[in-house]
């Protein structure tokens, strides 16, 4: 009897824990994905859409400036020159957009790097200003802080 072969039911039972583990892993991944999606929806509702890449933000800026420039009325030029001046402004704006768009398309990562570098420069500047302000407002001045050319004269 010790040499009996396992029945089909026993082999199915041996495979069942592997299937359960795979199902559990899938369920966990599915639950995490659902939670992440729900959190993204909640944040969009609370804070609005997340900012895009630097290239997308530059496109938005160019479009916003173009819309503003195209909508400007030119009262200084009078009624006769007004429509012609507006047409010139529209042409210049369109040329600028046509010049900027290929640059953005070819180099989207460059704008992300420039934005990151700008943020790092701003952080370094803030740190330097805060350090200097701390020195100015602390009220304690070491004699070594003021390396002026004069010397102290005792009048007593």
PDB file of C-alpha atoms in Angstrom:
ATOM      1  CA  UNK A   1       0.000   0.000   0.000  1.00  0.00           C
ATOM      2  CA  UNK A   2       2.932   2.312   0.425  1.00  0.00           C
ATOM      3  CA  UNK A   3       3.474   2.095  -3.297  1.00  0.00           C
ATOM      4  CA  UNK A   4       0.038   3.334  -4.222  1.00  0.00           C
ATOM      5  CA  UNK A   5      -0.038   6.074  -6.726  1.00  0.00           C
ATOM      6  CA  UNK A   6      -1.819   9.284  -5.849  1.00  0.00           C
ATOM      7  CA  UNK A   7      -5.233   9.643  -7.354  1.00  0.00           C
ATOM      8  CA  UNK A   8      -6.223  12.475  -9.661  1.00  0.00           C
ATOM      9  CA  UNK A   9      -7.929  14.221  -6.725  1.00  0.00           C
ATOM     10  CA  UNK A  10      -4.662  14.308  -4.789  1.00  0.00           C
ATOM     11  CA  UNK A  11      -2.728  15.819  -7.704  1.00  0.00           C
ATOM     12  CA  UNK A  12      -5.413  18.470  -8.131  1.00  0.00           C
ATOM     13  CA  UNK A  13      -5.183  19.276  -4.435  1.00  0.00           C
ATOM     14  CA  UNK A  14      -1.408  19.670  -4.772  1.00  0.00           C
ATOM     15  CA  UNK A  15      -1.846  22.147  -7.641  1.00  0.00           C
ATOM     16  CA  UNK A  16      -4.589  24.115  -5.897  1.00  0.00           C
ATOM     17  CA  UNK A  17      -2.289  26.092  -3.521  1.00  0.00           C
ATOM     18  CA  UNK A  18      -0.321  27.399  -6.535  1.00  0.00           C
ATOM     19  CA  UNK A  19      -3.532  28.508  -8.194  1.00  0.00           C
ATOM     20  CA  UNK A  20      -4.691  30.147  -4.977  1.00  0.00           C
ATOM     21  CA  UNK A  21      -1.392  32.021  -4.667  1.00  0.00           C
ATOM     22  CA  UNK A  22      -1.625  33.223  -8.262  1.00  0.00           C
ATOM     23  CA  UNK A  23      -5.214  34.289  -7.720  1.00  0.00           C
ATOM     24  CA  UNK A  24      -4.262  36.091  -4.500  1.00  0.00           C
ATOM     25  CA  UNK A  25      -1.439  37.925  -6.260  1.00  0.00           C
ATOM     26  CA  UNK A  26      -3.774  38.960  -9.068  1.00  0.00           C
ATOM     27  CA  UNK A  27      -6.392  40.096  -6.584  1.00  0.00           C
ATOM     28  CA  UNK A  28      -3.788  42.143  -4.699  1.00  0.00           C
ATOM     29  CA  UNK A  29      -2.530  43.766  -7.912  1.00  0.00           C
ATOM     30  CA  UNK A  30      -6.093  44.481  -9.017  1.00  0.00           C
ATOM     31  CA  UNK A  31      -7.009  46.004  -5.635  1.00  0.00           C
ATOM     32  CA  UNK A  32      -3.879  48.179  -5.672  1.00  0.00           C
ATOM     33  CA  UNK A  33      -4.610  49.374  -9.202  1.00  0.00           C
ATOM     34  CA  UNK A  34      -8.213  50.200  -8.244  1.00  0.00           C
ATOM     35  CA  UNK A  35      -7.074  52.082  -5.130  1.00  0.00           C
ATOM     36  CA  UNK A  36      -4.520  54.050  -7.150  1.00  0.00           C
ATOM     37  CA  UNK A  37      -7.099  54.954  -9.788  1.00  0.00           C
ATOM     38  CA  UNK A  38      -9.571  56.071  -7.117  1.00  0.00           C
ATOM     39  CA  UNK A  39      -6.888  58.201  -5.435  1.00  0.00           C
ATOM     40  CA  UNK A  40      -6.006  59.848  -8.766  1.00  0.00           C
ATOM     41  CA  UNK A  41      -9.675  60.673  -9.370  1.00  0.00           C
ATOM     42  CA  UNK A  42      -9.994  62.101  -5.851  1.00  0.00           C
ATOM     43  CA  UNK A  43      -6.891  64.271  -6.276  1.00  0.00           C
ATOM     44  CA  UNK A  44      -8.024  65.540  -9.684  1.00  0.00           C
ATOM     45  CA  UNK A  45     -11.367  66.494  -8.154  1.00  0.00           C
ATOM     46  CA  UNK A  46      -9.673  68.243  -5.230  1.00  0.00           C
ATOM     47  CA  UNK A  47      -6.659  69.876  -6.926  1.00  0.00           C
ATOM     48  CA  UNK A  48      -7.529  69.894 -10.615  1.00  0.00           C
ATOM     49  CA  UNK A  49      -5.562  68.180 -13.359  1.00  0.00           C
ATOM     50  CA  UNK A  50      -1.865  67.607 -12.665  1.00  0.00           C
ATOM     51  CA  UNK A  51       0.605  69.810 -14.529  1.00  0.00           C
ATOM     52  CA  UNK A  52       1.951  68.352 -17.704  1.00  0.00           C
ATOM     53  CA  UNK A  53       5.524  68.130 -18.836  1.00  0.00           C
ATOM     54  CA  UNK A  54       7.523  71.302 -19.333  1.00  0.00           C
ATOM     55  CA  UNK A  55       7.052  70.982 -23.099  1.00  0.00           C
ATOM     56  CA  UNK A  56       3.256  70.795 -22.709  1.00  0.00           C
ATOM     57  CA  UNK A  57       3.302  73.785 -20.361  1.00  0.00           C
ATOM     58  CA  UNK A  58       5.361  75.765 -22.900  1.00  0.00           C
ATOM     59  CA  UNK A  59       2.798  74.930 -25.584  1.00  0.00           C
ATOM     60  CA  UNK A  60       0.020  76.167 -23.293  1.00  0.00           C
ATOM     61  CA  UNK A  61       1.961  79.373 -22.615  1.00  0.00           C
ATOM     62  CA  UNK A  62       2.549  80.016 -26.315  1.00  0.00           C
ATOM     63  CA  UNK A  63      -1.131  79.390 -27.051  1.00  0.00           C
ATOM     64  CA  UNK A  64      -2.268  81.690 -24.224  1.00  0.00           C
ATOM     65  CA  UNK A  65       0.067  84.497 -25.313  1.00  0.00           C
ATOM     66  CA  UNK A  66      -1.018  84.040 -28.931  1.00  0.00           C
ATOM     67  CA  UNK A  67      -4.693  84.273 -27.943  1.00  0.00           C
ATOM     68  CA  UNK A  68      -4.083  87.413 -25.902  1.00  0.00           C
ATOM     69  CA  UNK A  69      -2.051  89.099 -28.635  1.00  0.00           C
ATOM     70  CA  UNK A  70      -4.592  88.200 -31.301  1.00  0.00           C
ATOM     71  CA  UNK A  71      -7.404  89.650 -29.222  1.00  0.00           C
ATOM     72  CA  UNK A  72      -5.747  92.996 -28.507  1.00  0.00           C
ATOM     73  CA  UNK A  73      -7.534  95.951 -30.062  1.00  0.00           C
ATOM     74  CA  UNK A  74      -5.267  98.673 -31.400  1.00  0.00           C
ATOM     75  CA  UNK A  75      -6.988 101.994 -30.668  1.00  0.00           C
ATOM     76  CA  UNK A  76      -3.753 103.921 -31.198  1.00  0.00           C
ATOM     77  CA  UNK A  77      -3.700 103.089 -34.884  1.00  0.00           C
ATOM     78  CA  UNK A  78      -7.242 104.200 -35.525  1.00  0.00           C
ATOM     79  CA  UNK A  79     -10.135 102.531 -37.284  1.00  0.00           C
ATOM     80  CA  UNK A  80      -8.437 102.361 -40.686  1.00  0.00           C
ATOM     81  CA  UNK A  81      -5.165 100.770 -39.616  1.00  0.00           C
ATOM     82  CA  UNK A  82      -6.792  98.606 -36.893  1.00  0.00           C
ATOM     83  CA  UNK A  83      -7.813  95.593 -39.000  1.00  0.00           C
ATOM     84  CA  UNK A  84      -4.529  95.624 -40.921  1.00  0.00           C
ATOM     85  CA  UNK A  85      -2.530  95.822 -37.684  1.00  0.00           C
ATOM     86  CA  UNK A  86      -4.517  92.958 -36.190  1.00  0.00           C
ATOM     87  CA  UNK A  87      -3.812  90.857 -39.277  1.00  0.00           C
ATOM     88  CA  UNK A  88      -0.084  91.572 -38.928  1.00  0.00           C
ATOM     89  CA  UNK A  89      -0.210  90.595 -35.237  1.00  0.00           C
ATOM     90  CA  UNK A  90      -1.984  87.337 -36.110  1.00  0.00           C
ATOM     91  CA  UNK A  91       0.632  86.539 -38.766  1.00  0.00           C
ATOM     92  CA  UNK A  92       3.511  87.226 -36.366  1.00  0.00           C
ATOM     93  CA  UNK A  93       1.880  85.107 -33.672  1.00  0.00           C
ATOM     94  CA  UNK A  94       1.325  82.250 -36.111  1.00  0.00           C
ATOM     95  CA  UNK A  95       4.940  82.454 -37.295  1.00  0.00           C
ATOM     96  CA  UNK A  96       6.148  82.339 -33.696  1.00  0.00           C
ATOM     97  CA  UNK A  97       3.965  79.303 -32.975  1.00  0.00           C
ATOM     98  CA  UNK A  98       5.235  77.604 -36.137  1.00  0.00           C
ATOM     99  CA  UNK A  99       8.821  78.252 -35.053  1.00  0.00           C
ATOM    100  CA  UNK A 100       8.342  77.023 -31.481  1.00  0.00           C
ATOM    101  CA  UNK A 101       6.328  73.876 -32.201  1.00  0.00           C
ATOM    102  CA  UNK A 102       9.066  71.905 -34.047  1.00  0.00           C
ATOM    103  CA  UNK A 103      11.560  72.734 -31.313  1.00  0.00           C
ATOM    104  CA  UNK A 104       9.180  71.404 -28.682  1.00  0.00           C
ATOM    105  CA  UNK A 105       8.442  68.285 -30.740  1.00  0.00           C
ATOM    106  CA  UNK A 106      12.120  67.440 -31.301  1.00  0.00           C
ATOM    107  CA  UNK A 107      13.333  68.195 -27.770  1.00  0.00           C
ATOM    108  CA  UNK A 108      10.610  67.614 -25.173  1.00  0.00           C
ATOM    109  CA  UNK A 109      13.105  66.296 -22.602  1.00  0.00           C
ATOM    110  CA  UNK A 110      15.215  69.444 -22.857  1.00  0.00           C
ATOM    111  CA  UNK A 111      12.387  71.507 -21.417  1.00  0.00           C
ATOM    112  CA  UNK A 112      11.985  69.078 -18.505  1.00  0.00           C
ATOM    113  CA  UNK A 113      15.715  69.359 -17.788  1.00  0.00           C
ATOM    114  CA  UNK A 114      15.572  73.157 -18.001  1.00  0.00           C
ATOM    115  CA  UNK A 115      12.625  73.236 -15.611  1.00  0.00           C
ATOM    116  CA  UNK A 116      14.479  70.987 -13.151  1.00  0.00           C
ATOM    117  CA  UNK A 117      17.617  73.123 -13.420  1.00  0.00           C
ATOM    118  CA  UNK A 118      15.571  76.250 -12.816  1.00  0.00           C
ATOM    119  CA  UNK A 119      14.056  74.689  -9.705  1.00  0.00           C
ATOM    120  CA  UNK A 120      17.496  73.753  -8.404  1.00  0.00           C
ATOM    121  CA  UNK A 121      18.825  77.266  -9.041  1.00  0.00           C
ATOM    122  CA  UNK A 122      15.850  78.738  -7.220  1.00  0.00           C
ATOM    123  CA  UNK A 123      16.439  76.427  -4.250  1.00  0.00           C
ATOM    124  CA  UNK A 124      20.131  77.423  -4.121  1.00  0.00           C
ATOM    125  CA  UNK A 125      19.205  81.115  -4.284  1.00  0.00           C
ATOM    126  CA  UNK A 126      16.652  80.726  -1.482  1.00  0.00           C
ATOM    127  CA  UNK A 127      19.210  78.974   0.672  1.00  0.00           C
ATOM    128  CA  UNK A 128      21.790  81.709   0.105  1.00  0.00           C
ATOM    129  CA  UNK A 129      19.273  84.466   0.867  1.00  0.00           C
ATOM    130  CA  UNK A 130      18.032  82.748   4.015  1.00  0.00           C
ATOM    131  CA  UNK A 131      21.585  82.281   5.267  1.00  0.00           C
ATOM    132  CA  UNK A 132      22.409  85.927   4.644  1.00  0.00           C
ATOM    133  CA  UNK A 133      19.181  87.117   6.265  1.00  0.00           C
ATOM    134  CA  UNK A 134      19.988  85.019   9.324  1.00  0.00           C
ATOM    135  CA  UNK A 135      23.368  86.712   9.583  1.00  0.00           C
ATOM    136  CA  UNK A 136      21.851  90.182   9.200  1.00  0.00           C
ATOM    137  CA  UNK A 137      19.063  89.664  11.718  1.00  0.00           C
ATOM    138  CA  UNK A 138      20.922  87.656  14.348  1.00  0.00           C
ATOM    139  CA  UNK A 139      22.463  90.782  15.922  1.00  0.00           C
ATOM    140  CA  UNK A 140      25.684  89.021  16.754  1.00  0.00           C
ATOM    141  CA  UNK A 141      28.568  90.243  14.656  1.00  0.00           C
ATOM    142  CA  UNK A 142      31.971  88.713  14.978  1.00  0.00           C
ATOM    143  CA  UNK A 143      34.970  90.962  14.496  1.00  0.00           C
ATOM    144  CA  UNK A 144      35.939  88.699  11.626  1.00  0.00           C
ATOM    145  CA  UNK A 145      32.634  89.433   9.846  1.00  0.00           C
ATOM    146  CA  UNK A 146      33.614  93.019   8.969  1.00  0.00           C
ATOM    147  CA  UNK A 147      36.933  92.941   7.150  1.00  0.00           C
ATOM    148  CA  UNK A 148      36.969  96.734   6.659  1.00  0.00           C
ATOM    149  CA  UNK A 149      40.202  98.659   6.069  1.00  0.00           C
ATOM    150  CA  UNK A 150      39.919 100.832   9.207  1.00  0.00           C
ATOM    151  CA  UNK A 151      41.279 100.061  12.635  1.00  0.00           C
ATOM    152  CA  UNK A 152      39.789 100.747  16.033  1.00  0.00           C
ATOM    153  CA  UNK A 153      41.089 103.781  17.882  1.00  0.00           C
ATOM    154  CA  UNK A 154      40.686 104.026  21.649  1.00  0.00           C
ATOM    155  CA  UNK A 155      39.820 107.628  22.599  1.00  0.00           C
ATOM    156  CA  UNK A 156      40.109 107.238  26.383  1.00  0.00           C
TER     157      UNK A 156
END
